[in-house]
C-alpha atoms as a PDB file:
ATOM      1  CA  MET A   1       4.752  10.873  16.485  1.00  0.00           C
ATOM      2  CA  THR A   2       1.104  10.045  17.100  1.00  0.00           C
ATOM      3  CA  PRO A   3       0.436   6.400  18.067  1.00  0.00           C
ATOM      4  CA  PHE A   4      -1.105   4.399  15.198  1.00  0.00           C
ATOM      5  CA  PRO A   5      -4.338   3.559  17.075  1.00  0.00           C
ATOM      6  CA  ASP A   6      -4.991   7.290  17.508  1.00  0.00           C
ATOM      7  CA  VAL A   7      -4.242   7.923  13.835  1.00  0.00           C
ATOM      8  CA  ALA A   8      -6.511   5.020  12.805  1.00  0.00           C
ATOM      9  CA  LEU A   9      -9.371   6.404  14.892  1.00  0.00           C
ATOM     10  CA  ALA A  10      -8.915   9.883  13.434  1.00  0.00           C
ATOM     11  CA  LEU A  11      -8.936   8.512   9.888  1.00  0.00           C
ATOM     12  CA  VAL A  12     -12.110   6.495  10.516  1.00  0.00           C
ATOM     13  CA  ARG A  13     -13.773   9.600  11.967  1.00  0.00           C
ATOM     14  CA  GLU A  14     -12.835  11.430   8.742  1.00  0.00           C
ATOM     15  CA  GLY A  15     -14.510   8.710   6.695  1.00  0.00           C
ATOM     16  CA  VAL A  16     -11.358   6.844   5.652  1.00  0.00           C
ATOM     17  CA  ASP A  17     -12.204   3.157   5.866  1.00  0.00           C
ATOM     18  CA  LEU A  18      -9.118   0.986   5.369  1.00  0.00           C
ATOM     19  CA  THR A  19      -8.561  -2.463   6.824  1.00  0.00           C
ATOM     20  CA  MET A  20      -5.369  -3.193   8.737  1.00  0.00           C
ATOM     21  CA  ARG A  21      -4.242  -5.351   5.798  1.00  0.00           C
ATOM     22  CA  GLN A  22      -4.821  -2.477   3.355  1.00  0.00           C
ATOM     23  CA  CYS A  23      -2.879  -0.168   5.680  1.00  0.00           C
ATOM     24  CA  ALA A  24       0.013  -2.644   5.788  1.00  0.00           C
ATOM     25  CA  VAL A  25       0.086  -2.959   1.989  1.00  0.00           C
ATOM     26  CA  LEU A  26      -0.087   0.809   1.500  1.00  0.00           C
ATOM     27  CA  LEU A  27       2.667   1.506   4.035  1.00  0.00           C
ATOM     28  CA  THR A  28       4.909  -1.217   2.603  1.00  0.00           C
ATOM     29  CA  VAL A  29       4.516   0.117  -0.940  1.00  0.00           C
ATOM     30  CA  ALA A  30       4.917   3.754   0.120  1.00  0.00           C
ATOM     31  CA  ARG A  31       8.118   3.055   2.053  1.00  0.00           C
ATOM     32  CA  ALA A  32       9.701   1.037  -0.750  1.00  0.00           C
ATOM     33  CA  GLU A  33      12.383   2.553  -2.942  1.00  0.00           C
ATOM     34  CA  GLU A  34      11.131   0.627  -5.983  1.00  0.00           C
ATOM     35  CA  ALA A  35       7.812  -0.531  -7.367  1.00  0.00           C
ATOM     36  CA  GLN A  36       6.577  -3.672  -5.637  1.00  0.00           C
ATOM     37  CA  THR A  37       5.170  -6.916  -7.007  1.00  0.00           C
ATOM     38  CA  VAL A  38       2.316  -8.959  -5.585  1.00  0.00           C
ATOM     39  CA  ARG A  39       4.726 -11.821  -4.929  1.00  0.00           C
ATOM     40  CA  GLY A  40       7.200  -9.535  -3.154  1.00  0.00           C
ATOM     41  CA  LEU A  41       4.507  -7.976  -0.977  1.00  0.00           C
ATOM     42  CA  ALA A  42       3.119 -11.418  -0.124  1.00  0.00           C
ATOM     43  CA  TRP A  43       6.583 -12.547   0.953  1.00  0.00           C
ATOM     44  CA  GLU A  44       7.251  -9.338   2.907  1.00  0.00           C
ATOM     45  CA  LEU A  45       3.909  -9.467   4.750  1.00  0.00           C
ATOM     46  CA  ASN A  46       3.864 -13.279   5.036  1.00  0.00           C
ATOM     47  CA  VAL A  47       0.443 -13.741   3.444  1.00  0.00           C
ATOM     48  CA  PRO A  48      -0.752 -15.536   0.276  1.00  0.00           C
ATOM     49  CA  SER A  49      -0.637 -13.611  -3.013  1.00  0.00           C
ATOM     50  CA  PRO A  50      -4.467 -13.502  -3.406  1.00  0.00           C
ATOM     51  CA  VAL A  51      -4.635 -11.570  -0.129  1.00  0.00           C
ATOM     52  CA  ILE A  52      -2.333  -8.905  -1.572  1.00  0.00           C
ATOM     53  CA  THR A  53      -4.311  -8.831  -4.818  1.00  0.00           C
ATOM     54  CA  ARG A  54      -7.575  -8.150  -2.965  1.00  0.00           C
ATOM     55  CA  ALA A  55      -5.964  -5.433  -0.824  1.00  0.00           C
ATOM     56  CA  HIS A  56      -4.182  -3.649  -3.666  1.00  0.00           C
ATOM     57  CA  THR A  57      -7.310  -3.795  -5.855  1.00  0.00           C
ATOM     58  CA  LYS A  58      -9.277  -1.894  -3.192  1.00  0.00           C
ATOM     59  CA  LEU A  59      -6.417   0.595  -2.755  1.00  0.00           C
ATOM     60  CA  VAL A  60      -6.273   1.185  -6.521  1.00  0.00           C
ATOM     61  CA  GLU A  61     -10.043   1.791  -6.543  1.00  0.00           C
ATOM     62  CA  ARG A  62      -9.528   4.431  -3.831  1.00  0.00           C
ATOM     63  CA  GLY A  63      -6.748   6.118  -5.793  1.00  0.00           C
ATOM     64  CA  LEU A  64      -4.032   5.246  -3.254  1.00  0.00           C
ATOM     65  CA  LEU A  65      -2.027   2.815  -5.387  1.00  0.00           C
ATOM     66  CA  HIS A  66      -1.185   2.595  -9.076  1.00  0.00           C
ATOM     67  CA  VAL A  67      -0.617  -0.698 -10.902  1.00  0.00           C
ATOM     68  CA  VAL A  68       1.056  -1.276 -14.265  1.00  0.00           C
ATOM     69  CA  THR A  69       2.017  -4.451 -16.101  1.00  0.00           C
ATOM     70  CA  ASP A  70       5.691  -5.341 -15.694  1.00  0.00           C
ATOM     71  CA  ARG A  71       7.327  -4.965 -19.125  1.00  0.00           C
ATOM     72  CA  THR A  72       9.904  -7.639 -18.329  1.00  0.00           C
ATOM     73  CA  ASP A  73       7.332 -10.186 -17.088  1.00  0.00           C
ATOM     74  CA  ARG A  74       3.858  -9.607 -18.519  1.00  0.00           C
ATOM     75  CA  ARG A  75       2.379 -12.005 -15.942  1.00  0.00           C
ATOM     76  CA  SER A  76       3.357  -9.647 -13.144  1.00  0.00           C
ATOM     77  CA  VAL A  77       2.300  -6.147 -12.115  1.00  0.00           C
ATOM     78  CA  LEU A  78       4.288  -3.339 -10.515  1.00  0.00           C
ATOM     79  CA  ILE A  79       2.625  -1.481  -7.675  1.00  0.00           C
ATOM     80  CA  THR A  80       3.460   2.077  -6.593  1.00  0.00           C
ATOM     81  CA  ALA A  81       1.817   4.596  -4.313  1.00  0.00           C
ATOM     82  CA  THR A  82       0.040   7.560  -5.879  1.00  0.00           C
ATOM     83  CA  ALA A  83       0.542  11.064  -4.505  1.00  0.00           C
ATOM     84  CA  GLN A  84      -2.697  10.574  -2.555  1.00  0.00           C
ATOM     85  CA  GLY A  85      -1.377   7.230  -1.284  1.00  0.00           C
ATOM     86  CA  MET A  86       1.867   8.827  -0.133  1.00  0.00           C
ATOM     87  CA  GLU A  87      -0.103  11.504   1.712  1.00  0.00           C
ATOM     88  CA  MET A  88      -2.236   8.842   3.388  1.00  0.00           C
ATOM     89  CA  ALA A  89       0.856   6.846   4.391  1.00  0.00           C
ATOM     90  CA  GLU A  90       2.386   9.979   5.883  1.00  0.00           C
ATOM     91  CA  ARG A  91      -0.807  10.665   7.812  1.00  0.00           C
ATOM     92  CA  MET A  92      -0.725   7.094   9.145  1.00  0.00           C
ATOM     93  CA  THR A  93       2.908   7.286  10.239  1.00  0.00           C
ATOM     94  CA  GLY A  94       2.950  10.914  11.261  1.00  0.00           C
ATOM     95  CA  ALA A  95       6.242  11.299   9.393  1.00  0.00           C
ATOM     96  CA  PRO A  96       7.531  11.527   5.840  1.00  0.00           C
ATOM     97  CA  VAL A  97       7.815   8.186   4.056  1.00  0.00           C
ATOM     98  CA  ARG A  98      10.297   7.243   1.375  1.00  0.00           C
ATOM     99  CA  ARG A  99       9.083   8.058  -2.107  1.00  0.00           C
ATOM    100  CA  ALA A 100       9.188   5.284  -4.694  1.00  0.00           C
ATOM    101  CA  ALA A 101      11.880   5.698  -7.347  1.00  0.00           C
END
């Protein structure tokens, strides 16, 4: 497995420009068995919900995450990794990551 700093440098050299926070959100979502909520990600990463919202918005814009409204709670959204997001997560970890159900 390639150390993360080496992977991060390689990605930046390829033109991939993600913050560490965006990387953490992407990896957390990609490794999850189920779709994630903003509140759940905030709890898991120990940051305020607006921080997660800003990060996932940028990742959605880049095509790495997909967001849908939660049918059971219309105030909430469910966040999953796209195929491109899963590929990016695997590049970051150097290993397969768990696919969301």
